[in-house]
Every structure is written in structure tokens, then in C-alpha cells.
Coordinates of C-alpha atoms in Angstrom, one line a residue:
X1 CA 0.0 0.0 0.0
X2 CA 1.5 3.5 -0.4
X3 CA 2.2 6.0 2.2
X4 CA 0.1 7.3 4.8
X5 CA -0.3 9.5 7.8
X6 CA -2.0 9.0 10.7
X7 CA -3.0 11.7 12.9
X8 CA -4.7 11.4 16.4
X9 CA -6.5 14.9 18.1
X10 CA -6.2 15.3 22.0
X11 CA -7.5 17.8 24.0
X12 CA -7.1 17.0 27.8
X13 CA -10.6 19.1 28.6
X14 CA -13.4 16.9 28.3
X15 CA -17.1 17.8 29.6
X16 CA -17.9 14.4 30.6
X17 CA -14.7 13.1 31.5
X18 CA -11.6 15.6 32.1
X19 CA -8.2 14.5 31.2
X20 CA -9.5 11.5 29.0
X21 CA -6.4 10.9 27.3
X22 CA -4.7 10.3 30.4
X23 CA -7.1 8.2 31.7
X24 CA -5.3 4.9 33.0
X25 CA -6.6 1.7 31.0
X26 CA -4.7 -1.4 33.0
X27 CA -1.2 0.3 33.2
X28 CA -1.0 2.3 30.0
X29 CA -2.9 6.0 29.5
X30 CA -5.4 5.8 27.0
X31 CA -3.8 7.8 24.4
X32 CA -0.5 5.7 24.6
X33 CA -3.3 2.8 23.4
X34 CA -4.5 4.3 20.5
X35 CA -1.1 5.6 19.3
X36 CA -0.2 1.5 19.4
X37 CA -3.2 0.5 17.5
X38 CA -2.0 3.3 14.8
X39 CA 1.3 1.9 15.0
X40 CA 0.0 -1.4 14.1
X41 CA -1.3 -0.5 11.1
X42 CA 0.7 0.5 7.6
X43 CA 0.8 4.2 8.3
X44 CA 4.4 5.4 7.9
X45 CA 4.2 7.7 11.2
X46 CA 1.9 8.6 14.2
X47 CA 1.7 11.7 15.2
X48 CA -0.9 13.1 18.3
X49 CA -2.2 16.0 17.5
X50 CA -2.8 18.6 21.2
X51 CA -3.1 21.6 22.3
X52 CA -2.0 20.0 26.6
X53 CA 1.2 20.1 27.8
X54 CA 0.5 17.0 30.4
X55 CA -0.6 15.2 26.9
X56 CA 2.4 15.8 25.0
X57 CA 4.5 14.9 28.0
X58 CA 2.6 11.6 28.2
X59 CA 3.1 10.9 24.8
X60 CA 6.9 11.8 24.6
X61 CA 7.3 9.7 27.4
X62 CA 6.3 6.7 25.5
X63 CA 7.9 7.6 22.7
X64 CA 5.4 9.0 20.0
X65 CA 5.3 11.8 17.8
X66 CA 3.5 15.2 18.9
X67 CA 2.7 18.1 17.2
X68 CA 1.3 21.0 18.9
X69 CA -1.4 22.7 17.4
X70 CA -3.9 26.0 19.0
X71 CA -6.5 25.5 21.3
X72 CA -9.1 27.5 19.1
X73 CA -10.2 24.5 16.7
X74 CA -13.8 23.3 17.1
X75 CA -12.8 20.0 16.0
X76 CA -10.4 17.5 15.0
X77 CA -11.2 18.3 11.6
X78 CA -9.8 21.6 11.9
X79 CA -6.7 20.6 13.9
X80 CA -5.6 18.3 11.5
X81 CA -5.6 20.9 9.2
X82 CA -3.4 22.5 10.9
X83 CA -1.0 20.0 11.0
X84 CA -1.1 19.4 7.6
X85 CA 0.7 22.9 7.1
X86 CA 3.0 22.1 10.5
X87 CA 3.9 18.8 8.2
X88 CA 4.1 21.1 5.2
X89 CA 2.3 18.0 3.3
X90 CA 2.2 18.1 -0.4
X91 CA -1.5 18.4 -2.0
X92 CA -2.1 14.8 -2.3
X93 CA -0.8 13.2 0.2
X94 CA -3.3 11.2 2.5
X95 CA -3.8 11.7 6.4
X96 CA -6.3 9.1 8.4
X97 CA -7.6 11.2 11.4
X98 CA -7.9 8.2 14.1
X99 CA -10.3 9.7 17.4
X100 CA -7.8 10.0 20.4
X101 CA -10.8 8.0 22.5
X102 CA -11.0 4.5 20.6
X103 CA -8.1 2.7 22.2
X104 CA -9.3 -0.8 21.0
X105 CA -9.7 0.4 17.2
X106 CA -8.6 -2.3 15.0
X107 CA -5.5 -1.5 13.0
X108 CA -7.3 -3.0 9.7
X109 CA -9.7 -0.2 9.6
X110 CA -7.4 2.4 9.4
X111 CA -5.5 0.6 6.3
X112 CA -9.4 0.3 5.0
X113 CA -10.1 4.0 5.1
X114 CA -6.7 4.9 3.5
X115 CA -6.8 2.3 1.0
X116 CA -10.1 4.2 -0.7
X117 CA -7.9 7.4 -0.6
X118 CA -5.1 5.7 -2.5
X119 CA -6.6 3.7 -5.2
X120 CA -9.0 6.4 -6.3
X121 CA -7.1 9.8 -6.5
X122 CA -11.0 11.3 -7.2
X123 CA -11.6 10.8 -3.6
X124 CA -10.6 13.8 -1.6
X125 CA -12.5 12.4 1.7
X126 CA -13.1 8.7 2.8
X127 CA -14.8 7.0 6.3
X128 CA -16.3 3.6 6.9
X129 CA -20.1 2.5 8.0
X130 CA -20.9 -1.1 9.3
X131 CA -24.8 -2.6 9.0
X132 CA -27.0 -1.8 11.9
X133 CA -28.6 -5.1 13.0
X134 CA -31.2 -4.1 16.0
X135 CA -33.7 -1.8 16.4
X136 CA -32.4 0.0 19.2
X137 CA -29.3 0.7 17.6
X138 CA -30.7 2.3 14.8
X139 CA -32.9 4.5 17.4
X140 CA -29.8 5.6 19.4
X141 CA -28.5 9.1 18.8
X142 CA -25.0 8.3 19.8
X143 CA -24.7 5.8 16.9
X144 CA -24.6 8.1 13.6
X145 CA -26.5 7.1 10.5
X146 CA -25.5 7.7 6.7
X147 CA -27.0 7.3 3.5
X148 CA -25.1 6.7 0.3
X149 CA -25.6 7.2 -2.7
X150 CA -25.4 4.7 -5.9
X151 CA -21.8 5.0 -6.5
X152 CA -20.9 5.0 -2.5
X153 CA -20.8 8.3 -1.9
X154 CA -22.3 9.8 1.5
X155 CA -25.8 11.8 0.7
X156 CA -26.5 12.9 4.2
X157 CA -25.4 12.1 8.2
X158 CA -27.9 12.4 11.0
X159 CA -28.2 11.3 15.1
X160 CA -31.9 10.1 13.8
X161 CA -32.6 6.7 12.5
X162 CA -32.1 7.2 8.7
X163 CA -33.6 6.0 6.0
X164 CA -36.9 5.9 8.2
X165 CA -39.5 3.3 6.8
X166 CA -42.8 4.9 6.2
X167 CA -45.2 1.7 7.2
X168 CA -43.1 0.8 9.9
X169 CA -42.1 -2.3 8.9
X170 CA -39.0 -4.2 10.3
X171 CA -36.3 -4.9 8.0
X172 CA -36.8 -8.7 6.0
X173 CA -34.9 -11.5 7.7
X174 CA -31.1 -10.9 7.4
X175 CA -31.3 -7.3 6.3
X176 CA -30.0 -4.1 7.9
X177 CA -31.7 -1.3 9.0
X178 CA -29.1 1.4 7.8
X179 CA -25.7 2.0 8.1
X180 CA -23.9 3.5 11.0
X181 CA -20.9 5.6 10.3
X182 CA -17.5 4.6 12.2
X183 CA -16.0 7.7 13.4
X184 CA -12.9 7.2 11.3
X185 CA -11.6 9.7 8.5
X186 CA -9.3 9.6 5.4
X187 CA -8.3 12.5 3.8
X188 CA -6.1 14.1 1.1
X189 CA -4.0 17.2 2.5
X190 CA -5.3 19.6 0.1
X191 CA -8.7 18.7 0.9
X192 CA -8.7 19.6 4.6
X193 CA -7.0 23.1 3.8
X194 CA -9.9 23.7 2.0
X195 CA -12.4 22.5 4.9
X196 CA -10.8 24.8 7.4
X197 CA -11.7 27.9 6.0
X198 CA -15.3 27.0 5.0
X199 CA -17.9 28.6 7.7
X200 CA -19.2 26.6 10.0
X201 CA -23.4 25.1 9.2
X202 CA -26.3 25.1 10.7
X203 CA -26.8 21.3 10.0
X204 CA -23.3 20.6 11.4
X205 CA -24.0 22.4 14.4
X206 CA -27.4 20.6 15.1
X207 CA -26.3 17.7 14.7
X208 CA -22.8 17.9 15.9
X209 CA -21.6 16.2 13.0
X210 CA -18.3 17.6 11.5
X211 CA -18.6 16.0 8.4
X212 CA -21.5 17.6 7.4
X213 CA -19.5 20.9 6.8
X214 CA -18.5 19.2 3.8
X215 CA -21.5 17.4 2.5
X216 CA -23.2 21.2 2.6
X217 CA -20.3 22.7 0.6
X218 CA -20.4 20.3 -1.8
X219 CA -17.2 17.6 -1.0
X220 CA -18.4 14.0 -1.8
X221 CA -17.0 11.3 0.9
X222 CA -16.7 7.8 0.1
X223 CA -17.6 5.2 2.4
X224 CA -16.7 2.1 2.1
X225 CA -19.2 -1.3 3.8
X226 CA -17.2 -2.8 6.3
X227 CA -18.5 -5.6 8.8
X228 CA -16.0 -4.5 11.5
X229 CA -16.2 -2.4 14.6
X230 CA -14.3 0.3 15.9
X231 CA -14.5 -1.2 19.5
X232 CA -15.6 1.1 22.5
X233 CA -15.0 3.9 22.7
X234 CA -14.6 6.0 26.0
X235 CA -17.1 8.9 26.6
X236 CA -18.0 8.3 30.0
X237 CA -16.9 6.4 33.3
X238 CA -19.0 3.3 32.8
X239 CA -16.9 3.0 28.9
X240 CA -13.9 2.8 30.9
X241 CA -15.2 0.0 32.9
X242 CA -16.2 -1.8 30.3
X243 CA -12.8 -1.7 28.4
X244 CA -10.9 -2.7 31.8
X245 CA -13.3 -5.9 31.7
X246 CA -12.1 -6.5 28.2
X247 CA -8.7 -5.7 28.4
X248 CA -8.7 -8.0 31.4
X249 CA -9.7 -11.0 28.8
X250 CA -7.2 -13.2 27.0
X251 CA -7.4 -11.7 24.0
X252 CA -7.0 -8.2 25.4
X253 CA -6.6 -5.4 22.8
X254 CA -7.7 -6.8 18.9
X255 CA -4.9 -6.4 16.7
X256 CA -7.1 -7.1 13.3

């Protein structure tokens, strides 16, 4: 495969749960567990992306990569961006943003979502959906939604459970009831220069959905099917618990 960034955004203030990225997850901080999982892909460097001292500390003390970026960015999105000119990256080469609070992601995604970057030089944007099997998860705002189009592309995100069946009905035996979008990104350098200095939406802001900033000014993200996971991802105290019970098991952190 050829070359790729990865880039993981930090910020050490959290609403829910302050100092997330430092969060101790059976002996290692949480950040140091993502930036392993990256590693463990085909990415030719890791960087984490913060605007914390105590996070860059904790990541130089492992021994990753850190680039410092401003505390003004609204999302990770936008601080990527920046790093993209602290790289001084050439147009088209590719960066996969990889959340700073999945430290169980499987290393096979991120090689997924880059791989639709480099074998289709078209595609300036790229992310992953899985099939939504139950009702409740297609129902949950937490789990985003996306639509596609006939040739892959994304037509819309929402929080609410899209396409919504008019009669009600349940989805035949063996079908899904949508696709849910895995918080992953891939995207070319000259692409998020452009995003950062496109206004902010209405639709992006009611939704709290950064991605929609570029469906409403016209970008067209691929997403590729995949029948994978992210993992859990760490929001809250009781997703913290749940990834010490896992870690705890045999298998402890996937590495496919």
C-alpha cells in the first residue's frame, strides 16, 4: 500500500470526563493505546495531535510523535488541518484522522479508510459504515447514520434513524436497518486546507456532526461497507469500565 499518515486529536478538557487521554486503562494511558493500535497499522508515522502540555509529556514519554497545534479549533477536523501545514504536506498526500478515544480500534480499519484514498485519486474524503442489525441501535443518537448514494458516496449524516421506513415495517430477515458511520476519516492534504476555512453550518452544528461541513459545501466522501467495529470507545466512566473488563480478557486489545 502506499504511504500514509496518521493523525490522532487530543485535547485533555473533556465535559464528561476531564483528562481523558490520560485516563489509566490497565497500566498504560489511553492515548498511549491508541497511538499503538495506529502503529499497528501501515501508516508510515503517528503523530498526536494537542493543544495540553501534560498530553504531550505523556506521549513523549512513550515515545510518540507530537505536534502541537492552537486550542481555538472546534474539532479534530480543523486541527488536523493545521498539522497538515506544520507537516508542510504536499497536495495529495493522505492523512487518516484516528479519534484519540477508541483505544481498542482495530489496525485493519485504518488501512481500509486509507486504502479508498489511495486507489481512487478522485476521492478527496473517505470514512467507513458497518450494518446496523437491531432496532435500538438504529434508534440511538450516539450511533450516527449515513445514506449513500449509488456510487458510495455519502448523501446525508444524521443522530436520527435514517432511511426511516414509512409503514413501519422491520427490515426482511437478514437485512440491515441502515448504516452507521464509524468515526474514522481519510483524507487528502489539500482537501482539509480547504475545509478549514469554510464557515461553520447550521446542520453541522445541530447535529454535531463535522462531516457535514462538507456534505453542505459540496465535497463528496466515500464510504466504504465494512462488517468490522471500531471497538468502545470511552465517553463516560462506565466505557472505561467496560474496556478494563475486556482488556482483562485473553485476548486483550484486537490487533485485526
Amino acid at each position: 500500500m502506499p504511504g500514509f499518515i496518521v493523525i490522532i486529536p487530543a485535547r485533555f478538557a473533556s465535559t464528561r470526563l476531564p483528562g481523558k487521554p490520560l485516563i489509566d486503562l490497565a497500566g498504560k494511558s489511553m492515548i498511549q493505546r491508541v497511538y499503538e493500535q495506529a502503529t499497528a497499522s501501515s501508516a508510515t508515522t503517528v503523530y498526536v495531535a494537542t493543544d495540553s502540555v501534560q498530553v504531550a509529556e505523556a506521549v513523549s514519554a512513550f515515545g510518540g510523535n507530537v505536534l502541537m497545534t492552537s486550542a481555538e479549533h472546534g474539532s479534530g477536523s480543523e486541527r488536523l488541518a493545521e498539522c497538515v501545514d506544520l507537516l508542510e504536506l504536499a497536495p495529495e498526500d493522505c492523512v487518516v484522522n484516528v479519534q484519540g478515544d477508541e483505544p481498542m480500534l482495530p489496525p485493519g480499519l485504518i488501512d481500509d479508510v486509507a486504502a479508498v484514498l489511495l486507489h481512487d485519486e478522485r476521492t478527496q474524503m473517505s470514512t467507513l459504515a458497518t450494518p446496523i442489525s437491531t432496532q435500538a441501535e438504529f434508534e440511538n443518537p450516539n450511533a450516527v447514520k449515513v445514506v449513500l448514494d449509488g456510487e458510495g458516496r455519502a448523501l446525508y449524516f444524521s443522530r436520527a434513524p435514517i432511511p426511516f421506513r414509512r409503514d413501519g415495517a422491520a427490515p426482511a430477515d437478514g437485512a440491515a436497518y441502515g448504516l452507521r458511520h464509524l468515526g474514522i476519516y481519510g483524507y487528502r492534504a489539500s482537501f482539509l486546507r480547504e475545509y478549514v476555512n469554510w464557515t461553520r453550518t447550521e446542520i453541522e452544528d445541530v447535529e454535531a456532526l463535522e462531516q457535514l461541513r462538507a456534505l453542505w459545501h459540496g465535497a463528496r466522501i466515500r464510504v466504504d461497507v465494512t462488517h468490522q467495529t471500531l471497538g468502545p470507545g470511552i465517553d463516560t466512566q462506565a466505557d472505561v469500565d467496560h474496556v478494563l473488563q475486556l482488556l482483562k480478557q485473553p485476548s486483550g486489545v484486537p490487533s485485526e
